[in-house]
C-alpha positions as MATLAB code, in Angstrom:
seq = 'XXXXXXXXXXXXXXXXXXXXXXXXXXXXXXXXXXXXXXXXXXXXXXXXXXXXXXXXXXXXXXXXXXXXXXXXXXXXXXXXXXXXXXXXXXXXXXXXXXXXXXXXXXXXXXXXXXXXXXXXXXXXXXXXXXXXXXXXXXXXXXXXXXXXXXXXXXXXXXXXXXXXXXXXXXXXXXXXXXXXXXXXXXXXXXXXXXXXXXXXXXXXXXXXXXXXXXXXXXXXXXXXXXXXXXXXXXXXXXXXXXXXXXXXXXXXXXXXXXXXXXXXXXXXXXXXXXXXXXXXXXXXXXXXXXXXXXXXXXXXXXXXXXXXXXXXXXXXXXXXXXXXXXXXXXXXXXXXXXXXXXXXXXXXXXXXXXXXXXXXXXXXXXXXXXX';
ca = [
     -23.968  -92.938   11.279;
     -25.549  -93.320    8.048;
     -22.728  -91.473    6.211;
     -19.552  -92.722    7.897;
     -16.525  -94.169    6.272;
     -17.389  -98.134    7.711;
     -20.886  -97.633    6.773;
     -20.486  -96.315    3.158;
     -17.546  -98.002    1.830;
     -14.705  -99.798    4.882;
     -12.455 -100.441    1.697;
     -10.214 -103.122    3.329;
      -7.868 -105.140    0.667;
      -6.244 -104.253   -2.437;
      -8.294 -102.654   -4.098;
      -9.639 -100.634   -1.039;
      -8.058  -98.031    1.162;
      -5.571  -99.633    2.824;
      -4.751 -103.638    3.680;
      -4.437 -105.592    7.197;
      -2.175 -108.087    7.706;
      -4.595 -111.027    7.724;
      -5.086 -110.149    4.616;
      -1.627 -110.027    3.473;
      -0.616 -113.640    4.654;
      -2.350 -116.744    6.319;
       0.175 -117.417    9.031;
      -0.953 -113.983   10.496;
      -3.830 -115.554   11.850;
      -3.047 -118.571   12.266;
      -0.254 -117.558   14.973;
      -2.853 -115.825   16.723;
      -5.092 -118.702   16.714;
      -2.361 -120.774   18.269;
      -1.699 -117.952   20.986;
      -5.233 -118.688   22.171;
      -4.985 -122.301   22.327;
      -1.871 -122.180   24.321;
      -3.762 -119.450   26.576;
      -6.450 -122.034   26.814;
      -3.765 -124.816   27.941;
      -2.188 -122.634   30.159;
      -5.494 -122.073   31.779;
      -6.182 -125.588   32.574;
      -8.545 -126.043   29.386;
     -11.671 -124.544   30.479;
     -14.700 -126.607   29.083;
     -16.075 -123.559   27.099;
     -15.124 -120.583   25.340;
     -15.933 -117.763   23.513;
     -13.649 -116.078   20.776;
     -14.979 -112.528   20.689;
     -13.514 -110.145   18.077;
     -14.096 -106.288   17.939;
     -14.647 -105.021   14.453;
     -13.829 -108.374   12.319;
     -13.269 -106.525    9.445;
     -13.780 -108.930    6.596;
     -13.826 -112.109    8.658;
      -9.899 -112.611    7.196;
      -8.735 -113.055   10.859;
     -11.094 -115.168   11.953;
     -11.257 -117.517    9.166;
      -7.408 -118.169    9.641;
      -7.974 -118.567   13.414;
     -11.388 -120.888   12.533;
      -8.851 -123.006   10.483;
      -6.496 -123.088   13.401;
      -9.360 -124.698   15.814;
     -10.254 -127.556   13.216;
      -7.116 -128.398   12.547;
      -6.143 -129.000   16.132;
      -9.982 -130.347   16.548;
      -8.667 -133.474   18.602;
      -7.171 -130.975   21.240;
     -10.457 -128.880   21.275;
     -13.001 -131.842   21.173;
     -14.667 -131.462   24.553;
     -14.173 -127.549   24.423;
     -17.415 -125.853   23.350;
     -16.345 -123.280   21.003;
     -18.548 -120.266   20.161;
     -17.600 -117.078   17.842;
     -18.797 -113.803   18.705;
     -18.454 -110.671   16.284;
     -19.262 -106.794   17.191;
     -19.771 -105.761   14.032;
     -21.723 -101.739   13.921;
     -21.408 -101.615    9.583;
     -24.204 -103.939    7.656;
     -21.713 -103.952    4.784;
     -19.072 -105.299    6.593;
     -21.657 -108.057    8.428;
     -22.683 -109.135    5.200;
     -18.895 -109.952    3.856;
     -17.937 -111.422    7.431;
     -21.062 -114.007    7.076;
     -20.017 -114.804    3.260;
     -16.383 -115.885    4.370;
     -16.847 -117.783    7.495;
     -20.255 -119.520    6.807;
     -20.646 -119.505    3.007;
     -23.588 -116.831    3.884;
     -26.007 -119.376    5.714;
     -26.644 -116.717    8.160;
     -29.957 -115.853    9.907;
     -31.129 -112.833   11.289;
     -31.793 -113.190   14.865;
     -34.805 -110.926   16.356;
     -35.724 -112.648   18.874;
     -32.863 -112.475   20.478;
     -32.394 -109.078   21.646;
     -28.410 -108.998   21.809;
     -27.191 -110.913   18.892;
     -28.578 -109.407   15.634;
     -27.194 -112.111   13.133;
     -26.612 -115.884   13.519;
     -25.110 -118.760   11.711;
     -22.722 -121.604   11.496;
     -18.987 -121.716   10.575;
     -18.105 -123.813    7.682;
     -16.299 -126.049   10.301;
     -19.753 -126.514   12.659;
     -18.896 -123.318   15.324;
     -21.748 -121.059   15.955;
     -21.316 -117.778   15.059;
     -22.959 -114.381   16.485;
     -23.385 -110.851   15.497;
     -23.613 -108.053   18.023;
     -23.459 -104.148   17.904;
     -21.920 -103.744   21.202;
     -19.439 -105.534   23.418;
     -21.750 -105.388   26.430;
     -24.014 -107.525   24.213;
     -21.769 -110.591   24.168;
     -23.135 -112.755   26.193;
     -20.126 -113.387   29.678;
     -18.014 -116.416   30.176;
     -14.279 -117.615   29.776;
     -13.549 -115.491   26.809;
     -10.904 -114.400   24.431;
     -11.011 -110.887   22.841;
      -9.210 -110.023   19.791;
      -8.668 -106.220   18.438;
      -6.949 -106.175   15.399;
      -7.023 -102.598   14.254;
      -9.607 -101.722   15.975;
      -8.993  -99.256   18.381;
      -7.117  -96.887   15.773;
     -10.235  -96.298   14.040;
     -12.094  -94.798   17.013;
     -12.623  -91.489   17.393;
     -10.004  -89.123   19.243;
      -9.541  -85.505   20.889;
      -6.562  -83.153   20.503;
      -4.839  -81.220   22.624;
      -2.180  -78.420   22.246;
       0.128  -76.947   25.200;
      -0.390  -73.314   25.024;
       1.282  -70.251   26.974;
      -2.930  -69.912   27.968;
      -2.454  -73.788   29.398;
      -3.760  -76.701   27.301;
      -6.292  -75.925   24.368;
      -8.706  -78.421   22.284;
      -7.849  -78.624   18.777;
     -11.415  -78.629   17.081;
     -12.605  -78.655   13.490;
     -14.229  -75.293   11.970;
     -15.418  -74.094    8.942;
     -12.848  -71.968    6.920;
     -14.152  -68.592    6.333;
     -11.798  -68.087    3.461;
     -12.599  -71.087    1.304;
     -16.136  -72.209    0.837;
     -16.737  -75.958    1.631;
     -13.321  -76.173    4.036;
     -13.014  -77.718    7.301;
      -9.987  -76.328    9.422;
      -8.188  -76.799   12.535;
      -8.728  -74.180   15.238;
      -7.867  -74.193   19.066;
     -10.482  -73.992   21.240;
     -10.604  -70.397   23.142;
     -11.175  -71.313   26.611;
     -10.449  -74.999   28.032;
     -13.106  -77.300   27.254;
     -14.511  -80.212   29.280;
     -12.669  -82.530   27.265;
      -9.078  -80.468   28.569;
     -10.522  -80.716   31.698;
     -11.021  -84.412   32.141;
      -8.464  -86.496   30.144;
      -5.021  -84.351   30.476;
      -2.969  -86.098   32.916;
      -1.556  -83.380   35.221;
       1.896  -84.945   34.757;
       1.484  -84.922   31.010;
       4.751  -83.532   29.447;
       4.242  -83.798   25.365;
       2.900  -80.354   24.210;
       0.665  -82.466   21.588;
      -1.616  -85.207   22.883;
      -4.798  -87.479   21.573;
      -6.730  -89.340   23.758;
      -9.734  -91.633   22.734;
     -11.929  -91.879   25.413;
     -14.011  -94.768   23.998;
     -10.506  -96.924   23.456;
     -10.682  -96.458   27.155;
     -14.052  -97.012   28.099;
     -13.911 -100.976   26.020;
     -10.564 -101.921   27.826;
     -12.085 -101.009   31.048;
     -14.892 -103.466   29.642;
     -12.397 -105.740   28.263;
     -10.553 -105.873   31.678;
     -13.964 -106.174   34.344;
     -14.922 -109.541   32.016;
     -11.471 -111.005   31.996;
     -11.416 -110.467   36.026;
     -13.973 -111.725   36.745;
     -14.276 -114.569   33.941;
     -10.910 -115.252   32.982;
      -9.795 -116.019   29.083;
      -7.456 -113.081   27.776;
      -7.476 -110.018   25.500;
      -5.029 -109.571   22.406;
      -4.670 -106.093   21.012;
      -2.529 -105.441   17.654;
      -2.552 -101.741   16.305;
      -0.242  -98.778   15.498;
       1.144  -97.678   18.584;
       3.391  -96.084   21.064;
       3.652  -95.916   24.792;
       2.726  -92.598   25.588;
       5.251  -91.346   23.901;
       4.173  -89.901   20.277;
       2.057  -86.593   19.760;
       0.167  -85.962   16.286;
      -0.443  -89.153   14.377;
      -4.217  -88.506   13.163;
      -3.816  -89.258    9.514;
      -6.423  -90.441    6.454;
      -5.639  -92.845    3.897;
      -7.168  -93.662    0.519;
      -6.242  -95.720   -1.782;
      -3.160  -96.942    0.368;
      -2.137  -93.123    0.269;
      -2.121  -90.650    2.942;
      -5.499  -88.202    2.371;
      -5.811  -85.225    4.234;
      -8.233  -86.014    7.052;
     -10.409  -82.719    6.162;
     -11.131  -83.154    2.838;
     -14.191  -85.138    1.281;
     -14.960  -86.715    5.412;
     -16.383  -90.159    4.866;
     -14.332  -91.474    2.061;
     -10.889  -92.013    3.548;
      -9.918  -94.075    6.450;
      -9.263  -92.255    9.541;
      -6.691  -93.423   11.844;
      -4.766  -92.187   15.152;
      -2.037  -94.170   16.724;
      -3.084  -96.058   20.074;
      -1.836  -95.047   23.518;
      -0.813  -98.524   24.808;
       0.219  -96.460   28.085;
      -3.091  -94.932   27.940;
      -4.687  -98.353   27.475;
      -2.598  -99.921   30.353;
      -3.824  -96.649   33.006;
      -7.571  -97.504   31.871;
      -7.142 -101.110   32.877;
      -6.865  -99.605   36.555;
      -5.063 -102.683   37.617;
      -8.104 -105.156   37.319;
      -5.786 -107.593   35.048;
      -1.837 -107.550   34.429;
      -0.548 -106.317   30.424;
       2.056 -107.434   28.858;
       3.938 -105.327   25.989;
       3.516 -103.788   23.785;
       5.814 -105.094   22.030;
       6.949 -105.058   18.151;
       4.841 -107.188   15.489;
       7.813 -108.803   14.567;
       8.846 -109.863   17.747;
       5.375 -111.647   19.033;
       5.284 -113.185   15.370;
       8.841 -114.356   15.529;
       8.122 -115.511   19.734;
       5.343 -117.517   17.951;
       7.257 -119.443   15.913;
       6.830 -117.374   12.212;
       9.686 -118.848   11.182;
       8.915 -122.372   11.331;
       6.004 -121.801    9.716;
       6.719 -119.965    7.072;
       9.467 -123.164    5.901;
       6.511 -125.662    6.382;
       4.797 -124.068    3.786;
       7.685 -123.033    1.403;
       8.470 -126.822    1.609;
       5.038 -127.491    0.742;
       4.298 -125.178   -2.071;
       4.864 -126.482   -5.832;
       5.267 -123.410   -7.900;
       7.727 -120.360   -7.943;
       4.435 -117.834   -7.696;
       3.084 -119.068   -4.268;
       7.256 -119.016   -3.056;
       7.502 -115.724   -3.764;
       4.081 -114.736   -2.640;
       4.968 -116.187    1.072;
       8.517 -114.611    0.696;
       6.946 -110.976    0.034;
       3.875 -111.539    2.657;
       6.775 -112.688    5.202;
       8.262 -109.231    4.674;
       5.440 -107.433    4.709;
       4.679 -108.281    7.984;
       7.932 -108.666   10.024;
       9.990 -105.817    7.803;
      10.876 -103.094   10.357;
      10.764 -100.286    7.534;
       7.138 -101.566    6.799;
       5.088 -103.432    9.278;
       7.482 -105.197   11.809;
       7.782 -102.388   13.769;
       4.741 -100.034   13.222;
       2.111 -102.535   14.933;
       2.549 -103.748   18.360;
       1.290 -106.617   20.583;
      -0.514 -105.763   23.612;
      -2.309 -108.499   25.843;
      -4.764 -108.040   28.970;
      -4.397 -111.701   31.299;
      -5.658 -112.436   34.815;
      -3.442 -111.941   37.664;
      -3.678 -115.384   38.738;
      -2.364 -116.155   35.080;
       1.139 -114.563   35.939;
       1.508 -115.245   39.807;
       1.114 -117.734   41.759;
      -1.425 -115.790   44.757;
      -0.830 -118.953   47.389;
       2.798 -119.684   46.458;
       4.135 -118.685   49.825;
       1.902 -120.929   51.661;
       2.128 -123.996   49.256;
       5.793 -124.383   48.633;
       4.576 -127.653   47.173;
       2.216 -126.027   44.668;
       2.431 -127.217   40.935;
       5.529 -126.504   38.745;
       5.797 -122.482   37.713;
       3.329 -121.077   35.187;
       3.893 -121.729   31.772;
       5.381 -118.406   29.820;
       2.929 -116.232   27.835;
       3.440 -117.312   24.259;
       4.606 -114.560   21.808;
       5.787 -112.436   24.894;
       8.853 -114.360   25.109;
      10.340 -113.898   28.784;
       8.941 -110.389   29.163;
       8.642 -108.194   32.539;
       5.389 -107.881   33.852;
       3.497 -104.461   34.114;
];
């Protein structure tokens, strides 16, 4: 804890370790921010609710979404609108309550769960927590914007011996060298999260990733809202992707631990399996295709049309790229959402032939087949 990457350094940005794309362009956010009104709509504008995002980096995403909320403040003016933040690194706390309330923050002791208050620059309370089980319940909706490929993993290789942890060692040969070794017997770890009809002869698992959707899914069942997941992904399909990166350039994961950013590709199939059916998924699906679903496009004319000078045309021109490029990120991060099932289907609609007109589509899903 006290010498981890988030806790030491979490270089987010330019001149950090690697960049998000709130941080690359505006509209990133403010698509998602729109995704959760039109959730809210959907769902018969509940009279309350909480926006609850899982490590908020540096308060980028939310800002953009905050912006969102005001500007549509006539839609949301009998909602009662809370932020809540889990937030583990102090650094990171410290940057998120300088860019969303100008750092008019308090902290909060006597209220065991939240460790940090303070208001938004537009008038929303905001709240700092360590855990997810800490946020208080209610019509909620999550957001996990990298999130869950930071958590930690375990490896697995197929052997002729049957499946074998891949753990780190010491390396006899070179002093002050971590190395990969496989486990010599099958470890509790093999024992519990290989699927029996697991075919890849590599596989990572993070147990924790499943442990919060579980979470995710048990509040969203039995409070409603919705949970929106964007990440480097695959669907079960992909086998070693641990990597490190450092100064936007891969770093071998064993060398100097706790100065590079450590990252593993999330197992969206994984994620759906650990939802054990308590709410429907939908996707993944590609970046660019939720952000085009969502009306990118449109946007990004409104505010060429708007901007004066050749520098902020070509800065939205590049960001726009950035983002919906399938050689850079328009294809590496996927969508993934968590809804109720009474979202998606209609439970009485054989009895009530007369029931309202079908459910609006899920924005930035397009017409997509449930799973």
């Amino acid at each position: 804890p006290p010498q981890g990457y988030y806790t030491r350094r979490g270089g987010i940005g330019e001149t950090g370790d690697f960049i998000t794309s709130p941080e690359i362009s505006q509209v990133f956010g403010e698509l998602i921010g729109i995704w959760y009104i039109s959730e809210w709509i959907a769902t018969g504008k509940p009279k309350a609710f909480q926006m609850v995002e899982l490590g908020p980096g540096r308060g980028t995403l939310t800002d953009d979404i905050l912006r969102v909320f005001n500007q549509l403040a006539s839609l949301l003016n009998k909602c009662d609108v809370s932020v809540h933040l889990v937030e583990v690194s102090p650094k990171l706390s410290e940057i998120q309550a300088l860019m969303l309330t100008g750092g008019k923050v308090q902290s909060n002791p006597e209220d065991k769960s939240a460790y940090m208050k303070g208001v938004s620059k537009t008038g929303i309370p905001i709240f700092w927590y360590r855990d997810i089980q800490d946020v208080p319940p209610g019509y909620s909706f999550y957001l996990a914007h990298e999130f869950f490929d930071a958590l930690p993993i375990h490896k697995f290789q197929r052997t002729e011996k049957g499946w074998r942890e891949v753990l780190v060692d010491i390396d006899p040969e070179v002093p002050d060298q971590l190395r990969f070794v496989l486990s010599p017997l099958s470890t509790p770890a093999t024992e519990n999260f290989i699927q029996p009809e697991e075919t890849r002869d590599h596989v990572e698992v993070c147990p924790e990733a499943g442990v919060i959707i579980q979470r995710l899914a048990c509040r969203i069942e039995k409070d409603g809202g919705a949970a929106l997941v964007a990440d480097y992904g695959h669907d079960g399909t992909k086998t070693d992707t641990f990597r490190g990166f450092r100064s936007h350039k891969l770093h071998d994961v064993l060398r100097a631990p706790g100065t590079a950013d450590l990252t593993a590709d999330v197992d969206f199939g994984y994620l759906r399996k650990m939802t054990q059916g308590r709410t429907a998924t939908l996707g993944p699906i590609k970046q660019r295709e939720f952000l085009k679903n969502m009306g990118i496009d449109l946007r990004l004319q409104v505010l060429l049309q708007n901007s004066r000078d050749t520098a902020t045309h070509e800065q939205l021109l590049h960001s726009y790229d950035m983002l919906m490029n399938p050689k850079k990120m328009g294809d590496c991060f996927n969508f993934f959402a968590l809804l109720p099932h009474p979202r998606l289907v209609h439970a009485d609609k054989k009895h009530k032939p007369e029931s309202k007109s079908p459910l609006p589509p899920v924005a930035g899903f397009g017409e997509l087949l449930l799973k």
